[in-house]
Amino acid sequence: MNSVEFETVHWIWDGILYPQLFGLGGIMIAAAIIGLSTGYFGGIGIPCSSPYHWPDLGILYKRRKRPVRVYMDGCFDLMHYGHANALRQAKSLGDVLVVGVASDEEIVANKGPPVLSMEERLILVRGLKWVDEVIVNTPYDINENFLNTLFNEYKIDYIIHGDDPCLLPDGTDAYGLAKRAGRYKQIKRTEGVSSTDIVGRILSSLRAADANMSQNTTAIHQHHNNTDKLQAGKNLPIGPQLSHFLPTSRRIVQFSNGKGPEPGARVVYIDGAFDLFHAGHVEILRSARQLGDFLLVGIYSDQTVSERRGSHPIMHLHERSLSVLGCRYVDEVIIGAPWEVTKDMIATFNISLVVHGTIAENNRRCEFDPYAIARSMGIFQMITSPSNITSTSVESRIIDNYEAYEKRNLKKKESEDRYYAEKKFVTGD
């Protein structure tokens, strides 16, 4: 939190919240206080019952100050813009955001099998622009021992969670201890998405495909190999599904850096669907950003993805845009970017380099090269993808373990349906 002249800001001073005035007047007052308290002004000392309280001036002070450290944890499986928005809100409540990532064992015990590995989840969390520090393998519930570790070792001032309940298998509140300690703050849950919802969309896609083939899901999983199951889920349309997502311009502004490239900046452009935003996306965006000063990302429309990939994206255009905008390596996005990189587009955005990764989703045969103009201008470059993860491979993990994820979703869906049925307006965000 940066101090601004004549603006009142708040800092944590040895665990206690104090207002402090900044600016020339505030500096002079602070200097006078320090001088008077130590008897430096004319050798005169002023006695006071508390060395930190000056009632006539109406302020509290202490010699050492430090930024407010806030903590938020989660599984962060199938990372989405809801996770990103929660962490954005958490960061706004302090100066340093420390994020705890639950271990695979904790997730299995409390929610069911995770889709992404710990390594993949860490890449996603560390790739968010609001995250400052990460704690690995944290417990699902904040027990007394871990609470003391957060307060004493990591110097956490407040623990943050959303307004949706987080219950342990025994029905108790996972954040009960933090609440009783008076060190808990609540943020507003991001409507319209959750990891459970995303798994449900993928399973819904598979069920729709099964229905079109006049086969039931159980028969497919008993008699067909994994490749057949994946093909069944990918090549046919996604079935109808309920989405609570309500895109707003305000949300886009909250995620945006709000800055354009500096004069003479080297603008790098990369495009794609960025469906089911995963660790492979983060890694390729990081590699692309290292090639210039400003990374511009084009995100294909739902129609373009459907036409070029042969299947609908799991996440809608605005959902995919927010996920990309939340990445710390991204400076700006084009929402609904064209399939072909045109000369006009290169001139409009002053693009210096167009890049594409070596790992990509399987596309239908294309009648033309979308990067032909960039190649002819000598500004196209293929870059090695640091990871071989794709949206299709993430989907396949769920389809290959259909029964486990179906069971997990049925259990989780009950609490989510109850949340939406009973939810009330929460201020903030």
CSV table of C-alpha atoms in Angstrom, one decimal:
chain,number,residue,atom,x,y,z
A,1,MET,CA,0.0,0.0,0.0
A,2,ASN,CA,1.6,3.2,-1.1
A,3,SER,CA,1.3,6.4,0.9
A,4,VAL,CA,-0.2,9.4,-0.8
A,5,GLU,CA,0.3,13.0,0.3
A,6,PHE,CA,-2.4,14.1,2.8
A,7,GLU,CA,-4.3,10.8,2.5
A,8,THR,CA,-5.2,8.8,5.6
A,9,VAL,CA,-4.1,5.2,5.2
A,10,HIS,CA,-3.9,2.3,7.6
A,11,TRP,CA,-1.0,0.1,8.6
A,12,ILE,CA,-0.5,-2.8,11.1
A,13,TRP,CA,1.9,-1.7,13.8
A,14,ASP,CA,3.0,-4.8,15.8
A,15,GLY,CA,-0.4,-6.4,15.2
A,16,ILE,CA,-2.6,-3.4,16.0
A,17,LEU,CA,-4.3,-1.2,13.4
A,18,TYR,CA,-3.5,2.5,13.5
A,19,PRO,CA,-4.4,5.5,11.3
A,20,GLN,CA,-1.4,7.6,10.2
A,21,LEU,CA,-1.3,10.9,8.4
A,22,PHE,CA,1.2,11.3,5.6
A,23,GLY,CA,2.4,14.4,3.8
A,24,LEU,CA,4.6,17.3,4.9
A,25,GLY,CA,2.4,18.2,7.9
A,26,GLY,CA,2.3,14.6,9.0
A,27,ILE,CA,6.0,14.2,8.8
A,28,MET,CA,6.6,17.4,10.9
A,29,ILE,CA,4.1,16.2,13.5
A,30,ALA,CA,5.7,12.8,13.6
A,31,ALA,CA,9.2,14.3,14.0
A,32,ALA,CA,7.9,16.6,16.8
A,33,ILE,CA,6.4,13.6,18.6
A,34,ILE,CA,9.6,11.6,18.4
A,35,GLY,CA,11.6,14.6,19.6
A,36,LEU,CA,9.4,15.4,22.5
A,37,SER,CA,9.2,11.8,23.7
A,38,THR,CA,12.9,11.5,23.9
A,39,GLY,CA,13.6,15.0,25.2
A,40,TYR,CA,15.5,16.2,22.1
A,41,PHE,CA,13.7,19.6,21.9
A,42,GLY,CA,15.6,21.9,24.3
A,43,GLY,CA,16.2,18.9,26.6
A,44,ILE,CA,12.6,18.9,27.7
A,45,GLY,CA,10.9,15.6,28.1
A,46,ILE,CA,7.1,15.3,28.3
A,47,PRO,CA,5.9,12.5,30.6
A,48,CYS,CA,3.1,10.2,29.3
A,49,SER,CA,1.5,7.1,30.8
A,50,SER,CA,1.6,5.3,27.5
A,51,PRO,CA,4.5,5.9,25.1
A,52,TYR,CA,2.2,5.2,22.2
A,53,HIS,CA,-0.8,7.4,22.9
A,54,TRP,CA,-1.0,11.1,22.4
A,55,PRO,CA,-4.6,12.1,23.2
A,56,ASP,CA,-4.2,15.8,22.3
A,57,LEU,CA,-3.1,14.9,18.8
A,58,GLY,CA,-5.6,12.1,18.4
A,59,ILE,CA,-3.2,9.6,17.0
A,60,LEU,CA,-1.4,6.4,18.0
A,61,TYR,CA,2.1,5.6,16.9
A,62,LYS,CA,4.8,3.0,17.3
A,63,ARG,CA,8.3,3.0,15.9
A,64,ARG,CA,8.1,0.0,13.6
A,65,LYS,CA,5.5,-0.4,10.9
A,66,ARG,CA,4.9,-3.2,8.5
A,67,PRO,CA,2.4,-4.0,5.7
A,68,VAL,CA,-0.8,-5.9,6.4
A,69,ARG,CA,-0.4,-9.6,5.5
A,70,VAL,CA,-3.6,-11.5,4.5
A,71,TYR,CA,-4.0,-15.2,3.9
A,72,MET,CA,-6.4,-17.1,1.7
A,73,ASP,CA,-6.3,-20.8,1.0
A,74,GLY,CA,-7.9,-23.3,-1.3
A,75,CYS,CA,-7.6,-26.4,-3.5
A,76,PHE,CA,-7.4,-24.3,-6.7
A,77,ASP,CA,-8.3,-27.3,-8.8
A,78,LEU,CA,-9.4,-26.4,-12.4
A,79,MET,CA,-8.4,-22.8,-11.8
A,80,HIS,CA,-10.9,-20.3,-13.1
A,81,TYR,CA,-11.8,-16.7,-12.9
A,82,GLY,CA,-13.7,-17.2,-9.7
A,83,HIS,CA,-10.5,-18.2,-8.0
A,84,ALA,CA,-8.8,-15.2,-9.5
A,85,ASN,CA,-11.5,-12.8,-8.4
A,86,ALA,CA,-11.5,-14.2,-4.8
A,87,LEU,CA,-7.7,-13.6,-4.6
A,88,ARG,CA,-8.1,-10.2,-6.1
A,89,GLN,CA,-10.6,-9.3,-3.4
A,90,ALA,CA,-8.4,-10.8,-0.7
A,91,LYS,CA,-5.4,-8.7,-1.9
A,92,SER,CA,-7.5,-5.5,-1.7
A,93,LEU,CA,-7.9,-6.2,2.1
A,94,GLY,CA,-4.2,-6.0,2.7
A,95,ASP,CA,-0.8,-5.3,1.2
A,96,VAL,CA,0.7,-8.8,0.9
A,97,LEU,CA,-1.3,-11.8,-0.2
A,98,VAL,CA,-0.2,-15.2,1.0
A,99,VAL,CA,-1.9,-18.1,-0.6
A,100,GLY,CA,-2.1,-21.6,0.8
A,101,VAL,CA,-2.5,-24.5,-1.6
A,102,ALA,CA,-4.1,-27.7,-0.1
A,103,SER,CA,-2.3,-31.0,-0.6
A,104,ASP,CA,-3.6,-33.8,-2.8
A,105,GLU,CA,-4.3,-35.9,0.2
A,106,GLU,CA,-6.3,-33.2,1.9
A,107,ILE,CA,-8.4,-32.7,-1.2
A,108,VAL,CA,-9.1,-36.4,-1.6
A,109,ALA,CA,-10.1,-36.7,2.0
A,110,ASN,CA,-12.5,-33.6,2.0
A,111,LYS,CA,-13.7,-33.2,-1.6
A,112,GLY,CA,-12.7,-36.1,-3.8
A,113,PRO,CA,-9.8,-36.7,-6.3
A,114,PRO,CA,-8.3,-33.5,-7.7
A,115,VAL,CA,-8.1,-33.1,-11.5
A,116,LEU,CA,-4.8,-31.2,-11.5
A,117,SER,CA,-1.5,-32.2,-9.9
A,118,MET,CA,0.0,-30.1,-7.1
A,119,GLU,CA,2.7,-28.9,-9.6
A,120,GLU,CA,0.0,-27.7,-12.0
A,121,ARG,CA,-2.0,-26.0,-9.3
A,122,LEU,CA,1.1,-24.2,-8.0
A,123,ILE,CA,1.9,-22.9,-11.5
A,124,LEU,CA,-1.6,-21.5,-11.8
A,125,VAL,CA,-1.7,-19.8,-8.4
A,126,ARG,CA,1.8,-18.3,-8.8
A,127,GLY,CA,0.8,-17.1,-12.2
A,128,LEU,CA,-1.9,-14.8,-10.8
A,129,LYS,CA,-1.1,-11.1,-10.7
A,130,TRP,CA,-2.4,-10.6,-7.1
A,131,VAL,CA,-0.4,-13.4,-5.4
A,132,ASP,CA,2.7,-12.5,-3.5
A,133,GLU,CA,3.6,-15.6,-1.6
A,134,VAL,CA,2.5,-19.3,-1.7
A,135,ILE,CA,2.5,-21.9,1.1
A,136,VAL,CA,2.5,-25.5,-0.2
A,137,ASN,CA,0.5,-28.5,1.2
A,138,THR,CA,-1.7,-26.6,3.6
A,139,PRO,CA,-4.4,-28.4,5.6
A,140,TYR,CA,-8.0,-28.2,4.4
A,141,ASP,CA,-9.2,-27.0,7.8
A,142,ILE,CA,-7.3,-24.3,9.7
A,143,ASN,CA,-6.7,-26.1,12.9
A,144,GLU,CA,-5.1,-24.6,16.0
A,145,ASN,CA,-1.5,-25.6,15.2
A,146,PHE,CA,-1.7,-24.2,11.7
A,147,LEU,CA,-3.4,-21.1,12.9
A,148,ASN,CA,-0.5,-20.4,15.3
A,149,THR,CA,1.9,-21.1,12.4
A,150,LEU,CA,0.1,-18.5,10.2
A,151,PHE,CA,0.2,-15.9,13.0
A,152,ASN,CA,3.7,-16.5,14.3
A,153,GLU,CA,5.7,-17.8,11.4
A,154,TYR,CA,4.1,-16.1,8.4
A,155,LYS,CA,2.9,-13.0,10.4
A,156,ILE,CA,-0.6,-13.2,9.0
A,157,ASP,CA,-2.9,-10.5,10.2
A,158,TYR,CA,-6.2,-11.7,8.7
A,159,ILE,CA,-7.6,-14.9,7.2
A,160,ILE,CA,-9.9,-14.4,4.2
A,161,HIS,CA,-12.7,-16.6,2.7
A,162,GLY,CA,-15.8,-16.2,0.6
A,163,ASP,CA,-19.3,-15.8,1.9
A,164,ASP,CA,-20.2,-19.4,0.9
A,165,PRO,CA,-19.9,-21.9,3.7
A,166,CYS,CA,-16.8,-24.2,3.9
A,167,LEU,CA,-17.8,-27.2,6.0
A,168,LEU,CA,-15.6,-30.1,7.0
A,169,PRO,CA,-16.9,-33.7,6.7
A,170,ASP,CA,-18.1,-33.6,10.3
A,171,GLY,CA,-20.2,-30.5,9.5
A,172,THR,CA,-18.0,-28.0,11.4
A,173,ASP,CA,-16.8,-24.6,10.0
A,174,ALA,CA,-13.3,-24.9,8.5
A,175,TYR,CA,-12.7,-21.3,9.5
A,176,GLY,CA,-14.3,-21.4,12.9
A,177,LEU,CA,-11.1,-20.9,14.9
A,178,ALA,CA,-10.0,-17.9,12.8
A,179,LYS,CA,-13.5,-16.3,13.3
A,180,ARG,CA,-13.3,-16.8,17.1
A,181,ALA,CA,-9.8,-15.3,17.2
A,182,GLY,CA,-11.2,-12.1,15.5
A,183,ARG,CA,-8.8,-12.5,12.6
A,184,TYR,CA,-11.3,-13.4,9.9
A,185,LYS,CA,-12.5,-11.3,7.0
A,186,GLN,CA,-15.1,-12.3,4.4
A,187,ILE,CA,-15.3,-11.5,0.7
A,188,LYS,CA,-18.0,-12.0,-1.8
A,189,ARG,CA,-18.2,-15.2,-3.8
A,190,THR,CA,-17.9,-14.8,-7.5
A,191,GLU,CA,-21.1,-15.9,-9.1
A,192,GLY,CA,-21.4,-18.3,-12.0
A,193,VAL,CA,-18.5,-20.7,-11.7
A,194,SER,CA,-16.8,-23.2,-9.5
A,195,SER,CA,-14.6,-26.3,-10.1
A,196,THR,CA,-17.7,-28.4,-9.5
A,197,ASP,CA,-19.5,-26.5,-12.1
A,198,ILE,CA,-16.7,-27.0,-14.7
A,199,VAL,CA,-16.5,-30.7,-14.0
A,200,GLY,CA,-20.3,-30.8,-14.5
A,201,ARG,CA,-20.0,-29.1,-17.8
A,202,ILE,CA,-17.5,-31.6,-19.0
A,203,LEU,CA,-19.6,-34.5,-17.8
A,204,SER,CA,-22.7,-32.9,-19.4
A,205,SER,CA,-20.8,-32.8,-22.7
A,206,LEU,CA,-20.1,-36.5,-22.4
A,207,ARG,CA,-23.7,-37.4,-21.5
A,208,ALA,CA,-25.0,-35.4,-24.4
A,209,ALA,CA,-22.7,-37.3,-26.7
A,210,ASP,CA,-23.8,-40.6,-25.3
A,211,ALA,CA,-27.5,-39.6,-25.9
A,212,ASN,CA,-26.8,-38.8,-29.5
A,213,MET,CA,-25.1,-42.1,-29.9
A,214,SER,CA,-28.1,-43.9,-28.3
A,215,GLN,CA,-25.8,-45.4,-25.8
A,216,ASN,CA,-25.7,-45.1,-22.0
A,217,THR,CA,-22.7,-43.8,-20.1
A,218,THR,CA,-22.2,-47.0,-18.1
A,219,ALA,CA,-21.9,-49.1,-21.2
A,220,ILE,CA,-19.4,-46.7,-22.7
A,221,HIS,CA,-17.2,-46.9,-19.7
A,222,GLN,CA,-17.4,-50.6,-19.3
A,223,HIS,CA,-16.9,-51.6,-23.0
A,224,HIS,CA,-14.9,-48.8,-24.6
A,225,ASN,CA,-11.3,-47.8,-24.1
A,226,ASN,CA,-10.2,-44.3,-23.0
A,227,THR,CA,-9.7,-43.0,-26.5
A,228,ASP,CA,-13.3,-43.9,-27.4
A,229,LYS,CA,-14.5,-42.1,-24.3
A,230,LEU,CA,-12.5,-39.0,-25.1
A,231,GLN,CA,-13.7,-38.9,-28.7
A,232,ALA,CA,-17.3,-39.3,-27.5
A,233,GLY,CA,-16.9,-36.3,-25.2
A,234,LYS,CA,-15.1,-34.1,-27.7
A,235,ASN,CA,-16.7,-34.6,-31.1
A,236,LEU,CA,-20.3,-34.0,-30.3
A,237,PRO,CA,-22.1,-30.8,-29.0
A,238,ILE,CA,-22.3,-29.9,-25.4
A,239,GLY,CA,-25.7,-30.4,-23.8
A,240,PRO,CA,-27.7,-27.6,-22.3
A,241,GLN,CA,-26.5,-26.5,-18.9
A,242,LEU,CA,-27.3,-23.8,-16.4
A,243,SER,CA,-24.8,-21.0,-16.0
A,244,HIS,CA,-25.0,-18.3,-13.3
A,245,PHE,CA,-22.3,-16.2,-15.0
A,246,LEU,CA,-23.2,-12.6,-15.5
A,247,PRO,CA,-20.4,-10.7,-17.3
A,248,THR,CA,-20.1,-7.0,-16.5
A,249,SER,CA,-17.8,-4.2,-17.7
A,250,ARG,CA,-16.8,-3.5,-14.1
A,251,ARG,CA,-15.4,-7.0,-13.7
A,252,ILE,CA,-13.3,-6.6,-16.8
A,253,VAL,CA,-11.9,-3.3,-15.5
A,254,GLN,CA,-11.1,-4.9,-12.1
A,255,PHE,CA,-9.0,-7.5,-13.9
A,256,SER,CA,-7.4,-5.2,-16.4
A,257,ASN,CA,-4.0,-3.5,-15.9
A,258,GLY,CA,-5.5,-0.4,-17.3
A,259,LYS,CA,-2.3,0.5,-19.2
A,260,GLY,CA,-1.3,0.5,-22.8
A,261,PRO,CA,2.2,-0.1,-24.1
A,262,GLU,CA,4.8,2.6,-23.6
A,263,PRO,CA,6.1,4.5,-26.7
A,264,GLY,CA,8.6,2.3,-28.5
A,265,ALA,CA,7.6,-0.8,-26.6
A,266,ARG,CA,8.0,-4.2,-28.2
A,267,VAL,CA,4.4,-5.6,-28.4
A,268,VAL,CA,4.2,-9.4,-28.6
A,269,TYR,CA,0.9,-11.1,-29.8
A,270,ILE,CA,-0.3,-14.6,-29.1
A,271,ASP,CA,-3.7,-16.0,-29.7
A,272,GLY,CA,-5.8,-19.0,-28.8
A,273,ALA,CA,-9.0,-20.4,-27.2
A,274,PHE,CA,-7.5,-20.6,-23.7
A,275,ASP,CA,-10.3,-22.9,-22.7
A,276,LEU,CA,-10.1,-24.6,-19.2
A,277,PHE,CA,-7.2,-22.2,-18.4
A,278,HIS,CA,-4.4,-24.5,-17.2
A,279,ALA,CA,-0.7,-24.6,-16.3
A,280,GLY,CA,0.3,-25.0,-20.0
A,281,HIS,CA,-1.4,-21.7,-20.8
A,282,VAL,CA,0.5,-19.9,-17.9
A,283,GLU,CA,3.8,-21.3,-19.1
A,284,ILE,CA,3.4,-20.3,-22.7
A,285,LEU,CA,2.2,-16.9,-21.8
A,286,ARG,CA,5.3,-16.4,-19.6
A,287,SER,CA,7.6,-17.5,-22.5
A,288,ALA,CA,5.8,-15.1,-24.8
A,289,ARG,CA,6.1,-12.2,-22.4
A,290,GLN,CA,9.8,-12.7,-22.1
A,291,LEU,CA,10.2,-11.8,-25.8
A,292,GLY,CA,9.0,-8.3,-25.5
A,293,ASP,CA,7.8,-5.4,-23.3
A,294,PHE,CA,4.0,-5.8,-23.6
A,295,LEU,CA,2.0,-9.0,-24.1
A,296,LEU,CA,-1.2,-8.8,-26.1
A,297,VAL,CA,-3.4,-11.9,-26.1
A,298,GLY,CA,-6.1,-12.6,-28.6
A,299,ILE,CA,-9.0,-14.8,-27.4
A,300,TYR,CA,-11.1,-16.5,-30.0
A,301,SER,CA,-14.9,-16.2,-29.9
A,302,ASP,CA,-17.1,-19.2,-29.0
A,303,GLN,CA,-18.1,-19.4,-32.6
A,304,THR,CA,-14.5,-19.4,-33.9
A,305,VAL,CA,-13.6,-22.2,-31.5
A,306,SER,CA,-16.6,-24.2,-32.5
A,307,GLU,CA,-15.8,-23.8,-36.2
A,308,ARG,CA,-12.1,-24.4,-36.0
A,309,ARG,CA,-11.9,-27.0,-33.3
A,310,GLY,CA,-15.1,-29.0,-34.1
A,311,SER,CA,-16.4,-28.7,-30.5
A,312,HIS,CA,-17.8,-25.9,-28.3
A,313,PRO,CA,-15.5,-24.5,-25.6
A,314,ILE,CA,-16.3,-25.5,-22.1
A,315,MET,CA,-15.8,-22.0,-20.8
A,316,HIS,CA,-17.6,-19.1,-22.5
A,317,LEU,CA,-15.7,-16.2,-24.1
A,318,HIS,CA,-16.0,-13.7,-21.2
A,319,GLU,CA,-15.0,-16.5,-18.7
A,320,ARG,CA,-11.9,-17.3,-20.8
A,321,SER,CA,-11.1,-13.6,-21.1
A,322,LEU,CA,-11.1,-13.1,-17.4
A,323,SER,CA,-8.9,-16.1,-16.7
A,324,VAL,CA,-6.3,-14.8,-19.2
A,325,LEU,CA,-6.5,-11.2,-17.8
A,326,GLY,CA,-5.8,-12.5,-14.3
A,327,CYS,CA,-2.4,-13.9,-15.4
A,328,ARG,CA,0.5,-11.8,-14.3
A,329,TYR,CA,2.3,-12.1,-17.7
A,330,VAL,CA,-0.6,-10.6,-19.7
A,331,ASP,CA,-0.9,-6.9,-20.3
A,332,GLU,CA,-4.0,-6.7,-22.5
A,333,VAL,CA,-6.5,-9.0,-24.3
A,334,ILE,CA,-8.5,-8.8,-27.5
A,335,ILE,CA,-11.9,-10.3,-26.6
A,336,GLY,CA,-13.2,-12.2,-29.6
A,337,ALA,CA,-10.0,-12.0,-31.7
A,338,PRO,CA,-10.1,-13.0,-35.4
A,339,TRP,CA,-8.7,-16.4,-36.5
A,340,GLU,CA,-6.4,-14.7,-39.0
A,341,VAL,CA,-3.8,-12.1,-37.9
A,342,THR,CA,-4.3,-9.4,-40.5
A,343,LYS,CA,-2.1,-6.6,-41.6
A,344,ASP,CA,-4.6,-4.0,-40.3
A,345,MET,CA,-4.6,-5.7,-36.9
A,346,ILE,CA,-0.8,-5.6,-36.8
A,347,ALA,CA,-0.7,-1.9,-37.6
A,348,THR,CA,-3.6,-1.1,-35.2
A,349,PHE,CA,-1.9,-2.6,-32.2
A,350,ASN,CA,1.7,-1.9,-33.3
A,351,ILE,CA,2.6,-5.6,-33.0
A,352,SER,CA,6.3,-6.3,-33.2
A,353,LEU,CA,6.1,-10.1,-33.0
A,354,VAL,CA,3.5,-12.8,-33.5
A,355,VAL,CA,4.2,-16.1,-31.7
A,356,HIS,CA,2.6,-19.5,-31.5
A,357,GLY,CA,3.4,-22.5,-29.3
A,358,THR,CA,4.5,-25.9,-30.5
A,359,ILE,CA,1.8,-27.6,-28.5
A,360,ALA,CA,-1.8,-26.8,-29.5
A,361,GLU,CA,-5.2,-28.4,-29.6
A,362,ASN,CA,-6.0,-30.7,-32.5
A,363,ASN,CA,-7.7,-28.5,-35.1
A,364,ARG,CA,-9.7,-29.3,-38.1
A,365,ARG,CA,-7.8,-28.9,-41.4
A,366,CYS,CA,-7.5,-25.2,-42.2
A,367,GLU,CA,-7.7,-24.0,-45.8
A,368,PHE,CA,-5.2,-21.1,-45.0
A,369,ASP,CA,-2.4,-20.2,-42.6
A,370,PRO,CA,-3.8,-17.6,-40.1
A,371,TYR,CA,-0.2,-16.4,-39.6
A,372,ALA,CA,0.7,-16.0,-43.3
A,373,ILE,CA,0.9,-12.2,-43.2
A,374,ALA,CA,3.0,-12.2,-40.1
A,375,ARG,CA,5.3,-14.7,-41.7
A,376,SER,CA,5.6,-12.6,-44.9
A,377,MET,CA,6.5,-9.6,-42.7
A,378,GLY,CA,9.2,-11.5,-40.9
A,379,ILE,CA,7.6,-11.0,-37.5
A,380,PHE,CA,6.3,-14.6,-36.8
A,381,GLN,CA,8.1,-16.9,-34.4
A,382,MET,CA,7.3,-20.5,-33.2
A,383,ILE,CA,8.2,-20.9,-29.5
A,384,THR,CA,8.7,-24.2,-27.7
A,385,SER,CA,5.8,-24.9,-25.4
A,386,PRO,CA,7.2,-25.5,-21.9
A,387,SER,CA,4.4,-28.0,-21.2
A,388,ASN,CA,2.4,-30.6,-23.2
A,389,ILE,CA,-0.8,-30.0,-21.2
A,390,THR,CA,-3.8,-29.1,-23.4
A,391,SER,CA,-7.5,-28.4,-22.6
A,392,THR,CA,-8.3,-31.8,-24.2
A,393,SER,CA,-5.9,-33.6,-21.9
A,394,VAL,CA,-7.5,-32.0,-18.9
A,395,GLU,CA,-10.9,-33.0,-20.1
A,396,SER,CA,-9.7,-36.6,-20.6
A,397,ARG,CA,-8.6,-36.9,-17.0
A,398,ILE,CA,-12.2,-36.3,-16.0
A,399,ILE,CA,-13.7,-38.5,-18.6
A,400,ASP,CA,-11.3,-41.3,-17.9
A,401,ASN,CA,-12.4,-41.2,-14.2
A,402,TYR,CA,-16.0,-40.5,-14.9
A,403,GLU,CA,-17.5,-42.4,-11.9
A,404,ALA,CA,-15.2,-40.8,-9.3
A,405,TYR,CA,-15.9,-37.2,-10.5
A,406,GLU,CA,-19.6,-37.9,-11.0
A,407,LYS,CA,-19.8,-39.0,-7.4
A,408,ARG,CA,-17.8,-36.0,-6.2
A,409,ASN,CA,-20.0,-33.6,-8.1
A,410,LEU,CA,-23.3,-35.1,-6.8
A,411,LYS,CA,-22.0,-34.5,-3.3
A,412,LYS,CA,-20.8,-31.0,-3.9
A,413,LYS,CA,-23.7,-30.0,-6.1
A,414,GLU,CA,-26.1,-30.3,-3.1
A,415,SER,CA,-24.2,-27.6,-1.2
A,416,GLU,CA,-23.9,-25.3,-4.2
A,417,ASP,CA,-27.6,-25.6,-5.0
A,418,ARG,CA,-28.4,-24.8,-1.4
A,419,TYR,CA,-26.1,-21.8,-1.6
A,420,TYR,CA,-27.9,-20.3,-4.6
A,421,ALA,CA,-31.3,-21.1,-3.1
A,422,GLU,CA,-30.5,-19.3,0.2
A,423,LYS,CA,-28.0,-16.7,-0.9
A,424,LYS,CA,-28.4,-13.0,0.1
A,425,PHE,CA,-26.8,-9.8,-1.1
A,426,VAL,CA,-23.2,-9.4,0.3
A,427,THR,CA,-21.5,-6.0,0.0
A,428,GLY,CA,-18.1,-5.6,-1.4
A,429,ASP,CA,-16.3,-6.8,-4.5
